[in-house]
């Protein structure tokens, strides 16, 4: 669709060319210009909701009889999503679980390396400290990686940032894999930090890339690929950590060397897929490249509607460059979006799922499971994660983000309460530990169905193109700092409250569910402009290009009053004639 200026349109309505294209593609923008055209065009009534096509156009928009929406899945979109997630979110999940199995061997390696280099054995407190640093430094690396996203992404774009990020993963894998042969435990700690940098970049750039290459009708399902591969990574780390595989004294370094494989596969595969079309059009002004990328990802030749929607956003934000983190935090027009992302990411990490892993072994032992069998039973938790994440990806476009997020946190709070009771009474009956196991599996499933993947999707949906990198920096920083906080404070909380510590997490889940119930609008199958308009009234502040939209929308929704035509007359005189 040609990019027309409003001056080329008559004050009576749309030009013939624009009207023919609207009828052919079912596209009708309802921003400040489109809204005024609708008012001035004959046959348009004020009762029609802004942002909606007339009913008779619905079947044209969907491309199928009866208005049934065609699912725009294509082979290229699926492969790009899987390749991007396999080398990014998969590695994040893998590194969350891979350190659990070889814990005793790594501590022994620390002792041997310390004694060899310093001439005396290390005390137990120092070993505990070194192990804590090894685990927690992954989160600190994540913060550093998140802060690097905007600087790298501005020059490289989404795809090439993911490709460059593989360099961090490969270098970290080599450092950790050869730390035993080198006899230097410092290499393992440095490798974990670099792997955290890789995770920080991946969890910011990958959701942006998936959000921008997917049609709005399946944006949630594509975005859920991030969470699915995190769960697959966790399960793979548990599986390879079994004693029969790599969880032995002689082979534990290979657990970290495996990281090279997904990174290498992404490095050689992702270059065959296009860059994000929205990035190409809005930031590089490459319309030809954007159209080609849209055709590849959508699997169709006619992409006029998609290009027109992106151009409309460019017109609205034409004078605004990439927003910095401070500008985003200070902007009153996105105040509630920023607050929503912060609360979503904080609840994502502070909801208590990490605490579940602390109690898993003791609960399995109380249920009568032999200690040597516990690693195999623990695999069931990883399997539940994968199934729940896949289920969420299948239903997210039917149920929406909001019900899954509220329902997930609500169910977690419920099962945390039941788990507290069963852990307190587990010595009173032989069947109570089995009920505790069921509660653990239910908590994991509730998390993966809703809170496990939706925070990354929401961060991409609540912000415009110019604000998205800064938004992911804020979200990622909150995510990683919360991860570090819960890992650092949980031992003290558990020591003070024992089994009642789960009530703290239940309270956090309830608070998050209540906030989302009252504040978060549904974003399913909606454009970024429509989502932004939902928050505009709550923010009570509009970007300059959107102020006139708000005034005009209020005029439509209210009954006509004497003299009320002046706003429309002035708007027509200034913007159309």
mmCIF file of N, CA and C in Angstrom, residues 39-40 552 555 558-573:
data_model
loop_
_atom_site.group_PDB
_atom_site.id
_atom_site.type_symbol
_atom_site.label_atom_id
_atom_site.label_comp_id
_atom_site.label_asym_id
_atom_site.label_seq_id
_atom_site.Cartn_x
_atom_site.Cartn_y
_atom_site.Cartn_z
ATOM 1 N N UNK A 39 -15.619 9.717 10.384
ATOM 2 C CA UNK A 39 -16.649 10.676 10.768
ATOM 3 C C UNK A 39 -17.152 11.453 9.557
ATOM 4 N N UNK A 40 -16.222 11.775 8.639
ATOM 5 C CA UNK A 40 -16.585 12.623 7.527
ATOM 6 C C UNK A 40 -17.172 11.847 6.365
ATOM 7 N N UNK A 552 -11.034 13.150 20.256
ATOM 8 C CA UNK A 552 -12.003 12.783 19.229
ATOM 9 C C UNK A 552 -12.775 11.529 19.613
ATOM 10 N N UNK A 555 -15.498 12.386 21.950
ATOM 11 C CA UNK A 555 -16.612 13.026 21.265
ATOM 12 C C UNK A 555 -17.540 12.002 20.632
ATOM 13 N N UNK A 558 -19.668 10.177 23.452
ATOM 14 C CA UNK A 558 -20.638 10.969 24.199
ATOM 15 C C UNK A 558 -21.748 11.432 23.283
ATOM 16 N N UNK A 559 -22.859 11.796 23.871
ATOM 17 C CA UNK A 559 -23.978 12.349 23.091
ATOM 18 C C UNK A 559 -23.603 13.725 22.590
ATOM 19 N N UNK A 560 -24.097 14.130 21.423
ATOM 20 C CA UNK A 560 -23.779 15.459 20.893
ATOM 21 C C UNK A 560 -24.316 16.550 21.810
ATOM 22 N N UNK A 561 -23.524 17.560 21.998
ATOM 23 C CA UNK A 561 -23.915 18.699 22.816
ATOM 24 C C UNK A 561 -23.840 19.949 21.944
ATOM 25 N N UNK A 562 -24.533 21.004 22.360
ATOM 26 C CA UNK A 562 -24.460 22.253 21.597
ATOM 27 C C UNK A 562 -23.029 22.729 21.475
ATOM 28 N N UNK A 563 -22.639 23.058 20.278
ATOM 29 C CA UNK A 563 -21.289 23.566 20.073
ATOM 30 C C UNK A 563 -20.236 22.495 20.025
ATOM 31 N N UNK A 564 -20.655 21.215 20.060
ATOM 32 C CA UNK A 564 -19.654 20.153 20.125
ATOM 33 C C UNK A 564 -18.965 19.925 18.799
ATOM 34 N N UNK A 565 -19.445 20.497 17.734
ATOM 35 C CA UNK A 565 -18.826 20.270 16.433
ATOM 36 C C UNK A 565 -17.560 21.078 16.250
ATOM 37 N N UNK A 566 -17.264 21.988 17.189
ATOM 38 C CA UNK A 566 -16.107 22.851 16.992
ATOM 39 C C UNK A 566 -14.810 22.071 16.980
ATOM 40 N N UNK A 567 -14.726 21.065 17.823
ATOM 41 C CA UNK A 567 -13.489 20.271 17.858
ATOM 42 C C UNK A 567 -13.263 19.578 16.534
ATOM 43 N N UNK A 568 -14.347 18.976 15.990
ATOM 44 C CA UNK A 568 -14.222 18.286 14.716
ATOM 45 C C UNK A 568 -13.926 19.261 13.591
ATOM 46 N N UNK A 569 -14.594 20.426 13.635
ATOM 47 C CA UNK A 569 -14.358 21.424 12.591
ATOM 48 C C UNK A 569 -12.915 21.891 12.607
ATOM 49 N N UNK A 570 -12.393 22.188 13.818
ATOM 50 C CA UNK A 570 -11.014 22.643 13.925
ATOM 51 C C UNK A 570 -10.054 21.557 13.447
ATOM 52 N N UNK A 571 -10.358 20.313 13.863
ATOM 53 C CA UNK A 571 -9.472 19.208 13.470
ATOM 54 C C UNK A 571 -9.470 19.040 11.950
ATOM 55 N N UNK A 572 -10.673 19.142 11.332
ATOM 56 C CA UNK A 572 -10.770 19.010 9.884
ATOM 57 C C UNK A 572 -10.000 20.129 9.197
ATOM 58 N N UNK A 573 -10.143 21.339 9.744
ATOM 59 C CA UNK A 573 -9.479 22.479 9.111
ATOM 60 C C UNK A 573 -7.965 22.349 9.202
#
